[in-house]
Amino acid sequence: MVTAKPYVLGLCILLLLTAGAAAEITRYLPSSSFWQGSSYRTGIRIDYAVYDTQTFPNELVGEGGYTAPGANPGRYVYAYQVFNISTNPSYDINFFTILGISPNTINSIDVLGTLGQAEDGVDAIFQWFSPEYYEANWQFDPDTLVPDEKSLFLVFSSDHAPVVGDFRINSPSDDLPVSGELPEPATLLLMGTGVFFLQRRRTKQ
């Protein structure tokens, strides 16, 4: 259960908050009581939400009238929306990639797709998984996701709860929630202890 690991979720949210800006923005994704936020990079904004369809069954469908993706959707629906906020008029976004999906979870993801109407944003022309790299990819037509444009909702569902992952748009990665296995508490403790002693050693040197 998600409530059994609040410390992991809290850590993830803290990491996400440090990656995003605090300014108020207009969001189009239906609100999620489980996990939502935004992440920024130069010329790019990513809004994201994870919907727990068991604990909050009406949020995605009730607010926006959307249907969970796939014939057999999992408990969690992952949704991302890409905004091109670049001031460079020639900057296009052609690919959006989610990284960090753990190897044991990609097979449980039912479908990769989009939600929304043409007037709501730019649709993807292709979407696919790269199992060897544990990535989910969406591709846009050239000259469509240009500055001041946004994508439709890019979605998939999974029975696995979110962990912090990465995204890529022709640049280094940033943190977003992806479907994956949560580390056990003892593993988290060892990881934290290792970082602490490594920092102390560097300070002494």
Short mmCIF file of C-alpha atoms in Angstrom, two decimals:
data_model
loop_
_atom_site.label_atom_id
_atom_site.label_comp_id
_atom_site.label_asym_id
_atom_site.label_seq_id
_atom_site.Cartn_x
_atom_site.Cartn_y
_atom_site.Cartn_z
CA MET A 1 0.00 0.00 0.00
CA VAL A 2 1.13 3.55 -0.71
CA THR A 3 0.47 4.65 2.86
CA ALA A 4 3.01 2.12 4.12
CA LYS A 5 5.90 4.11 2.69
CA PRO A 6 5.13 7.81 3.38
CA TYR A 7 8.81 8.59 3.97
CA VAL A 8 9.67 7.51 0.43
CA LEU A 9 6.85 9.55 -1.06
CA GLY A 10 7.86 12.56 1.05
CA LEU A 11 11.44 12.28 -0.16
CA CYS A 12 10.28 12.07 -3.76
CA ILE A 13 8.05 15.11 -3.41
CA LEU A 14 10.89 17.08 -1.80
CA LEU A 15 13.17 16.25 -4.72
CA LEU A 16 10.50 17.27 -7.19
CA LEU A 17 9.86 20.57 -5.47
CA THR A 18 13.53 21.50 -5.68
CA ALA A 19 13.44 20.86 -9.43
CA GLY A 20 10.42 23.06 -10.16
CA ALA A 21 9.55 26.70 -9.89
CA ALA A 22 7.15 27.95 -7.24
CA ALA A 23 5.29 30.46 -9.44
CA GLU A 24 1.58 29.91 -10.03
CA ILE A 25 0.83 28.34 -13.40
CA THR A 26 -2.24 27.34 -15.38
CA ARG A 27 -2.59 23.56 -15.21
CA TYR A 28 -4.70 21.53 -17.61
CA LEU A 29 -4.20 18.08 -16.10
CA PRO A 30 -7.07 17.14 -13.77
CA SER A 31 -6.03 17.57 -10.12
CA SER A 32 -4.58 14.56 -8.33
CA SER A 33 -4.76 14.09 -4.56
CA PHE A 34 -2.07 11.42 -4.85
CA TRP A 35 0.86 13.11 -6.67
CA GLN A 36 1.16 16.12 -8.96
CA GLY A 37 3.56 18.94 -9.75
CA SER A 38 5.62 20.69 -12.41
CA SER A 39 9.25 20.61 -13.41
CA TYR A 40 11.17 23.21 -15.37
CA ARG A 41 14.20 23.41 -17.57
CA THR A 42 15.28 26.20 -19.90
CA GLY A 43 12.48 26.60 -22.44
CA ILE A 44 10.54 23.60 -21.11
CA ARG A 45 7.82 22.99 -18.55
CA ILE A 46 6.49 19.54 -17.67
CA ASP A 47 3.27 19.17 -15.70
CA TYR A 48 2.70 15.71 -14.26
CA ALA A 49 0.17 13.81 -12.16
CA VAL A 50 -0.24 10.25 -10.93
CA TYR A 51 -3.83 9.16 -10.30
CA ASP A 52 -4.57 6.39 -7.80
CA THR A 53 -7.74 4.97 -9.32
CA GLN A 54 -8.52 2.87 -6.23
CA THR A 55 -8.15 5.47 -3.48
CA PHE A 56 -9.42 8.39 -5.62
CA PRO A 57 -11.49 6.67 -8.32
CA ASN A 58 -13.27 9.75 -9.68
CA GLU A 59 -10.47 12.30 -10.03
CA LEU A 60 -9.30 11.66 -13.59
CA VAL A 61 -12.71 10.67 -14.91
CA GLY A 62 -14.75 13.01 -12.70
CA GLU A 63 -12.81 16.23 -13.36
CA GLY A 64 -11.91 15.83 -17.00
CA GLY A 65 -14.16 13.05 -18.25
CA TYR A 66 -11.16 10.99 -19.37
CA THR A 67 -10.86 7.22 -19.60
CA ALA A 68 -7.87 5.39 -18.14
CA PRO A 69 -5.67 4.17 -21.00
CA GLY A 70 -5.69 0.58 -22.20
CA ALA A 71 -8.05 -2.37 -22.18
CA ASN A 72 -6.90 -3.46 -18.72
CA PRO A 73 -5.60 -0.32 -17.02
CA GLY A 74 -3.52 -0.63 -13.86
CA ARG A 75 -4.20 1.01 -10.53
CA TYR A 76 -2.07 4.09 -11.28
CA VAL A 77 -2.46 6.37 -14.28
CA TYR A 78 0.64 8.43 -15.12
CA ALA A 79 0.04 11.64 -17.08
CA TYR A 80 2.49 14.24 -18.38
CA GLN A 81 2.01 17.42 -20.39
CA VAL A 82 4.88 19.09 -22.22
CA PHE A 83 4.98 22.87 -22.68
CA ASN A 84 7.36 24.65 -25.04
CA ILE A 85 8.05 27.94 -23.22
CA SER A 86 11.24 28.76 -25.09
CA THR A 87 11.94 32.34 -26.17
CA ASN A 88 13.84 30.96 -29.16
CA PRO A 89 11.34 30.93 -32.07
CA SER A 90 13.23 28.14 -33.85
CA TYR A 91 13.24 25.74 -30.88
CA ASP A 92 11.01 22.70 -31.47
CA ILE A 93 10.31 19.79 -29.16
CA ASN A 94 10.27 16.57 -31.18
CA PHE A 95 10.68 13.87 -28.52
CA PHE A 96 9.68 13.39 -24.89
CA THR A 97 11.18 10.42 -23.04
CA ILE A 98 10.50 9.09 -19.56
CA LEU A 99 13.52 7.32 -18.05
CA GLY A 100 13.97 5.11 -15.01
CA ILE A 101 11.12 2.63 -15.34
CA SER A 102 12.40 -0.42 -13.48
CA PRO A 103 12.92 -3.63 -15.49
CA ASN A 104 10.28 -5.62 -13.63
CA THR A 105 7.48 -3.11 -14.18
CA ILE A 106 7.51 -2.29 -17.88
CA ASN A 107 5.63 -5.49 -18.74
CA SER A 108 2.81 -4.49 -16.40
CA ILE A 109 2.17 -1.24 -18.29
CA ASP A 110 -0.89 -1.81 -20.44
CA VAL A 111 -0.59 0.87 -23.10
CA LEU A 112 1.29 4.04 -23.97
CA GLY A 113 -0.81 6.81 -25.50
CA THR A 114 -2.35 10.27 -25.35
CA LEU A 115 -5.58 11.81 -24.03
CA GLY A 116 -7.35 14.94 -25.25
CA GLN A 117 -8.74 16.54 -28.38
CA ALA A 118 -6.81 18.20 -31.22
CA GLU A 119 -7.74 21.67 -29.95
CA ASP A 120 -6.29 20.83 -26.52
CA GLY A 121 -2.69 20.51 -27.70
CA VAL A 122 -0.26 18.74 -30.00
CA ASP A 123 -0.76 15.00 -30.36
CA ALA A 124 2.08 12.50 -30.62
CA ILE A 125 2.56 10.72 -33.94
CA PHE A 126 4.36 7.74 -32.40
CA GLN A 127 4.77 6.31 -28.91
CA TRP A 128 6.80 3.28 -27.92
CA PHE A 129 8.71 1.53 -25.16
CA SER A 130 12.44 0.83 -25.30
CA PRO A 131 12.62 -2.27 -23.02
CA GLU A 132 16.39 -2.51 -23.12
CA TYR A 133 16.66 0.99 -21.64
CA TYR A 134 13.37 0.95 -19.70
CA GLU A 135 12.13 4.10 -21.41
CA ALA A 136 8.76 5.39 -22.63
CA ASN A 137 8.86 7.64 -25.70
CA TRP A 138 6.51 10.03 -27.47
CA GLN A 139 7.39 11.65 -30.81
CA PHE A 140 5.81 14.79 -32.29
CA ASP A 141 5.67 15.98 -35.87
CA PRO A 142 8.41 18.51 -36.68
CA ASP A 143 7.31 22.15 -36.44
CA THR A 144 4.27 21.34 -34.29
CA LEU A 145 5.39 21.53 -30.63
CA VAL A 146 6.87 24.98 -31.19
CA PRO A 147 7.18 27.82 -28.64
CA ASP A 148 3.87 28.65 -26.91
CA GLU A 149 2.45 25.22 -27.78
CA LYS A 150 1.67 22.33 -25.43
CA SER A 151 1.18 18.61 -25.93
CA LEU A 152 -1.89 16.55 -25.23
CA PHE A 153 -1.76 14.46 -22.04
CA LEU A 154 0.88 11.74 -22.48
CA VAL A 155 -0.27 8.75 -20.47
CA PHE A 156 0.21 5.16 -19.42
CA SER A 157 -1.09 3.03 -16.56
CA SER A 158 0.60 0.53 -14.27
CA ASP A 159 -0.06 -1.48 -11.14
CA HIS A 160 3.24 -0.23 -9.73
CA ALA A 161 3.36 2.87 -7.53
CA PRO A 162 5.51 5.85 -8.52
CA VAL A 163 9.15 6.49 -7.72
CA VAL A 164 11.32 9.37 -8.87
CA GLY A 165 12.52 8.98 -12.45
CA ASP A 166 13.89 11.19 -15.19
CA PHE A 167 12.81 12.78 -18.45
CA ARG A 168 14.73 13.80 -21.54
CA ILE A 169 14.05 16.38 -24.23
CA ASN A 170 17.27 16.79 -26.20
CA SER A 171 19.02 17.59 -22.96
CA PRO A 172 20.12 16.06 -19.61
CA SER A 173 17.47 14.48 -17.39
CA ASP A 174 15.34 15.79 -14.53
CA ASP A 175 13.24 14.13 -11.83
CA LEU A 176 9.67 12.96 -12.41
CA PRO A 177 7.59 10.12 -10.95
CA VAL A 178 7.73 6.88 -12.91
CA SER A 179 6.46 3.36 -12.31
CA GLY A 180 8.97 1.30 -10.36
CA GLU A 181 9.80 -0.74 -7.32
CA LEU A 182 10.38 1.10 -4.06
CA PRO A 183 13.57 0.29 -2.12
CA GLU A 184 13.14 -1.47 1.18
CA PRO A 185 13.58 0.72 4.33
CA ALA A 186 16.93 -0.91 5.17
CA THR A 187 18.23 -0.11 1.68
CA LEU A 188 17.17 3.53 2.03
CA LEU A 189 18.92 3.72 5.41
CA LEU A 190 22.15 2.30 3.99
CA MET A 191 22.01 4.68 1.04
CA GLY A 192 21.51 7.68 3.32
CA THR A 193 24.29 6.58 5.68
CA GLY A 194 26.70 6.08 2.79
CA VAL A 195 26.08 9.57 1.44
CA PHE A 196 26.58 11.06 4.93
CA PHE A 197 29.96 9.42 5.48
CA LEU A 198 31.08 10.19 1.94
CA GLN A 199 30.35 13.88 2.50
CA ARG A 200 32.24 13.81 5.86
CA ARG A 201 35.26 12.20 4.21
CA ARG A 202 35.34 14.83 1.48
CA THR A 203 35.05 17.60 4.07
CA LYS A 204 38.04 16.25 6.05
CA GLN A 205 40.21 16.02 2.94
#
